[in-house]
Amino acid sequence: MNDNDKQSSLLKKERLFNKIAVDKQSSFLVTWWLAIAQLLKDGNCVWELEYLDVIADSQYEFWIEKLNQDPWSSFSFSRSVIQIGDKYWVHEMLYLKYPSMLPLRYLPDLEKFCSKSNDYIGVFKEIIARLLLNNQAVFLFYIRMNPVIKINLYDLLILNLEAILPEEEDVAIMAIDGSWLIFKSMEGEWVFGRL
């Protein structure tokens, strides 16, 4: 095998590796996240993705292909939801501004919320009142998943919060500038606070 054949073989392997990585990430999100996006779409509220994924340049074309295929194509996401880079900047802002108080799992070091209400809407309304929050654009995202949703705070009150904030996920609702945070852990803990 000459040098050109070796180079061609390496490029094909790299391309296959990138395609497999995108296929794997897309499948994970279809399984665990797409139902949440569908609830938002069906909820008649205004929302958009800050990003679906942040990837290496070599994976971009494969993600664009995915966005044009079912089930992704039903959302008509723009190409801009796939960002080239190496930092999930919203997630990183969360960890920087709100470090974990636990060594083995993420739980922000904020006020723990105890409520008499058992339903998510009741808890959420109480926390909004305690933080004196007005309606504003916020980031809604999950610790184990890359997508970051931008939505109005009060629109969350008209949605099925139990489905949007599933028990099996750590969920963050954060001000766009990171100045306040509401966090629900998969252990059912709610914490909140301002910087």
CSV table of C-alpha atoms in Angstrom, one decimal:
chain,number,residue,atom,x,y,z
A,1,MET,CA,0.0,0.0,0.0
A,2,ASN,CA,1.5,3.4,-1.0
A,3,ASP,CA,1.3,6.6,1.0
A,4,ASN,CA,-1.7,7.9,-1.0
A,5,ASP,CA,-3.7,4.7,-0.3
A,6,LYS,CA,-2.8,4.9,3.4
A,7,GLN,CA,-3.9,8.5,3.5
A,8,SER,CA,-7.1,7.7,1.7
A,9,SER,CA,-7.8,4.7,4.1
A,10,LEU,CA,-7.2,6.9,7.2
A,11,LEU,CA,-9.6,9.6,5.8
A,12,LYS,CA,-12.2,7.0,5.2
A,13,LYS,CA,-11.8,5.6,8.8
A,14,GLU,CA,-12.0,9.1,10.3
A,15,ARG,CA,-15.1,9.8,8.2
A,16,LEU,CA,-16.7,6.6,9.3
A,17,PHE,CA,-15.8,7.3,13.0
A,18,ASN,CA,-17.5,10.8,12.7
A,19,LYS,CA,-20.6,9.4,11.1
A,20,ILE,CA,-20.9,6.7,13.8
A,21,ALA,CA,-20.4,9.3,16.5
A,22,VAL,CA,-23.2,11.5,15.1
A,23,ASP,CA,-25.5,8.4,14.6
A,24,LYS,CA,-24.9,7.4,18.2
A,25,GLN,CA,-25.6,11.0,19.6
A,26,SER,CA,-28.7,11.4,17.3
A,27,SER,CA,-30.1,8.0,18.5
A,28,PHE,CA,-29.5,8.9,22.1
A,29,LEU,CA,-31.4,12.2,21.7
A,30,VAL,CA,-34.2,10.6,19.7
A,31,THR,CA,-34.7,8.1,22.6
A,32,TRP,CA,-34.4,10.5,25.5
A,33,TRP,CA,-34.9,14.1,24.4
A,34,LEU,CA,-37.1,14.3,21.2
A,35,ALA,CA,-40.3,13.6,23.1
A,36,ILE,CA,-39.6,16.7,25.2
A,37,ALA,CA,-39.1,18.7,22.0
A,38,GLN,CA,-42.4,17.3,20.7
A,39,LEU,CA,-44.2,18.4,23.8
A,40,LEU,CA,-42.9,21.9,23.4
A,41,LYS,CA,-43.8,21.9,19.7
A,42,ASP,CA,-47.4,20.8,20.5
A,43,GLY,CA,-47.6,23.2,23.5
A,44,ASN,CA,-48.3,26.3,21.4
A,45,CYS,CA,-45.5,28.2,23.0
A,46,VAL,CA,-42.6,30.0,21.5
A,47,TRP,CA,-39.3,28.3,21.9
A,48,GLU,CA,-36.0,27.7,20.1
A,49,LEU,CA,-32.8,25.8,20.5
A,50,GLU,CA,-29.8,27.7,21.6
A,51,TYR,CA,-27.9,24.6,20.5
A,52,LEU,CA,-28.8,20.9,19.8
A,53,ASP,CA,-25.1,19.8,19.9
A,54,VAL,CA,-21.6,21.3,19.8
A,55,ILE,CA,-19.4,19.3,17.6
A,56,ALA,CA,-16.1,19.0,15.8
A,57,ASP,CA,-16.1,20.5,12.3
A,58,SER,CA,-15.6,17.0,10.9
A,59,GLN,CA,-19.0,15.9,12.2
A,60,TYR,CA,-21.0,18.9,10.9
A,61,GLU,CA,-22.1,17.5,7.5
A,62,PHE,CA,-23.4,14.3,9.2
A,63,TRP,CA,-25.5,16.3,11.7
A,64,ILE,CA,-26.9,18.4,8.8
A,65,GLU,CA,-27.9,15.2,7.0
A,66,LYS,CA,-29.6,14.0,10.2
A,67,LEU,CA,-31.6,17.2,10.6
A,68,ASN,CA,-33.0,16.6,7.1
A,69,GLN,CA,-34.2,13.1,8.0
A,70,ASP,CA,-37.0,11.8,10.1
A,71,PRO,CA,-37.7,12.3,12.9
A,72,TRP,CA,-35.6,15.5,13.0
A,73,SER,CA,-37.0,16.9,9.8
A,74,SER,CA,-40.4,17.4,11.4
A,75,PHE,CA,-39.0,20.2,13.6
A,76,SER,CA,-37.4,22.3,10.8
A,77,PHE,CA,-34.4,23.2,13.0
A,78,SER,CA,-32.0,25.6,11.4
A,79,ARG,CA,-28.4,24.6,10.8
A,80,SER,CA,-27.4,27.0,13.5
A,81,VAL,CA,-28.5,24.6,16.2
A,82,ILE,CA,-25.4,22.5,15.4
A,83,GLN,CA,-22.5,24.6,16.6
A,84,ILE,CA,-18.9,23.9,15.8
A,85,GLY,CA,-16.6,24.1,18.8
A,86,ASP,CA,-15.6,22.3,21.9
A,87,LYS,CA,-17.6,24.0,24.6
A,88,TYR,CA,-21.2,23.6,25.7
A,89,TRP,CA,-21.2,27.1,26.8
A,90,VAL,CA,-24.5,27.2,28.6
A,91,HIS,CA,-23.7,24.0,30.6
A,92,GLU,CA,-20.3,25.5,31.4
A,93,MET,CA,-21.8,28.7,32.6
A,94,LEU,CA,-24.0,26.6,35.0
A,95,TYR,CA,-21.0,24.8,36.4
A,96,LEU,CA,-18.9,27.9,36.7
A,97,LYS,CA,-21.6,30.1,38.4
A,98,TYR,CA,-23.2,27.3,40.4
A,99,PRO,CA,-20.6,24.8,41.6
A,100,SER,CA,-21.8,21.5,43.0
A,101,MET,CA,-21.9,20.9,46.7
A,102,LEU,CA,-21.6,17.1,46.3
A,103,PRO,CA,-18.5,15.3,45.0
A,104,LEU,CA,-20.2,12.4,43.1
A,105,ARG,CA,-23.2,14.1,41.5
A,106,TYR,CA,-24.1,17.6,40.5
A,107,LEU,CA,-26.2,19.5,42.9
A,108,PRO,CA,-25.8,23.3,43.0
A,109,ASP,CA,-25.0,24.8,46.4
A,110,LEU,CA,-28.2,26.8,46.7
A,111,GLU,CA,-31.2,27.0,49.0
A,112,LYS,CA,-33.1,23.7,49.1
A,113,PHE,CA,-36.8,24.2,48.5
A,114,CYS,CA,-39.4,22.4,50.7
A,115,SER,CA,-42.9,22.7,49.6
A,116,LYS,CA,-46.3,21.6,50.8
A,117,SER,CA,-47.3,21.2,47.1
A,118,ASN,CA,-46.8,17.8,45.5
A,119,ASP,CA,-47.2,18.9,41.9
A,120,TYR,CA,-44.5,20.4,39.8
A,121,ILE,CA,-46.5,23.5,38.8
A,122,GLY,CA,-47.2,24.3,42.4
A,123,VAL,CA,-43.5,24.0,43.4
A,124,PHE,CA,-42.5,25.9,40.3
A,125,LYS,CA,-44.9,28.8,41.0
A,126,GLU,CA,-43.7,29.0,44.6
A,127,ILE,CA,-40.1,29.2,43.6
A,128,ILE,CA,-40.9,31.9,40.9
A,129,ALA,CA,-42.6,33.9,43.6
A,130,ARG,CA,-39.8,33.5,46.1
A,131,LEU,CA,-37.2,34.6,43.5
A,132,LEU,CA,-39.6,37.5,42.4
A,133,LEU,CA,-39.2,36.5,38.8
A,134,ASN,CA,-41.0,38.3,35.9
A,135,ASN,CA,-41.7,36.6,32.6
A,136,GLN,CA,-38.4,36.4,30.7
A,137,ALA,CA,-36.5,34.3,28.3
A,138,VAL,CA,-34.7,31.4,30.1
A,139,PHE,CA,-32.5,28.4,29.3
A,140,LEU,CA,-34.1,25.0,29.9
A,141,PHE,CA,-31.7,22.1,29.7
A,142,TYR,CA,-30.7,18.7,31.1
A,143,ILE,CA,-27.4,17.8,32.7
A,144,ARG,CA,-27.0,14.5,30.7
A,145,MET,CA,-28.1,15.9,27.4
A,146,ASN,CA,-26.6,18.6,25.1
A,147,PRO,CA,-29.6,20.5,23.8
A,148,VAL,CA,-30.4,23.8,25.4
A,149,ILE,CA,-33.9,25.3,24.9
A,150,LYS,CA,-34.6,29.0,25.0
A,151,ILE,CA,-38.2,29.6,26.2
A,152,ASN,CA,-40.2,32.2,28.2
A,153,LEU,CA,-40.4,31.4,31.9
A,154,TYR,CA,-44.2,31.7,32.1
A,155,ASP,CA,-44.7,29.4,29.1
A,156,LEU,CA,-43.4,26.6,31.3
A,157,LEU,CA,-46.4,27.1,33.5
A,158,ILE,CA,-48.8,26.1,30.7
A,159,LEU,CA,-46.9,23.0,29.7
A,160,ASN,CA,-47.0,19.5,31.3
A,161,LEU,CA,-44.1,20.2,33.7
A,162,GLU,CA,-43.9,16.6,34.8
A,163,ALA,CA,-43.0,15.6,31.2
A,164,ILE,CA,-40.8,18.6,30.5
A,165,LEU,CA,-38.9,18.1,33.9
A,166,PRO,CA,-38.9,14.2,34.0
A,167,GLU,CA,-38.0,12.4,37.2
A,168,GLU,CA,-35.1,10.6,35.6
A,169,GLU,CA,-33.3,13.8,34.6
A,170,ASP,CA,-31.4,16.6,36.4
A,171,VAL,CA,-33.0,19.8,34.9
A,172,ALA,CA,-31.8,23.4,35.0
A,173,ILE,CA,-33.9,26.5,34.3
A,174,MET,CA,-31.5,29.4,34.3
A,175,ALA,CA,-31.6,33.1,33.5
A,176,ILE,CA,-30.0,33.9,30.1
A,177,ASP,CA,-27.2,35.7,31.9
A,178,GLY,CA,-26.9,33.0,34.6
A,179,SER,CA,-28.0,35.4,37.4
A,180,TRP,CA,-30.5,33.0,38.9
A,181,LEU,CA,-31.1,29.2,38.8
A,182,ILE,CA,-33.9,26.8,39.5
A,183,PHE,CA,-32.6,23.2,39.6
A,184,LYS,CA,-34.5,19.9,40.0
A,185,SER,CA,-32.4,16.8,40.6
A,186,MET,CA,-33.5,13.3,39.5
A,187,GLU,CA,-33.6,12.6,43.3
A,188,GLY,CA,-36.5,15.0,43.5
A,189,GLU,CA,-34.6,17.8,45.2
A,190,TRP,CA,-35.4,21.4,44.1
A,191,VAL,CA,-32.8,24.1,44.8
A,192,PHE,CA,-32.9,27.7,43.7
A,193,GLY,CA,-31.1,31.0,44.1
A,194,ARG,CA,-29.6,34.2,42.7
A,195,LEU,CA,-26.0,35.2,42.4
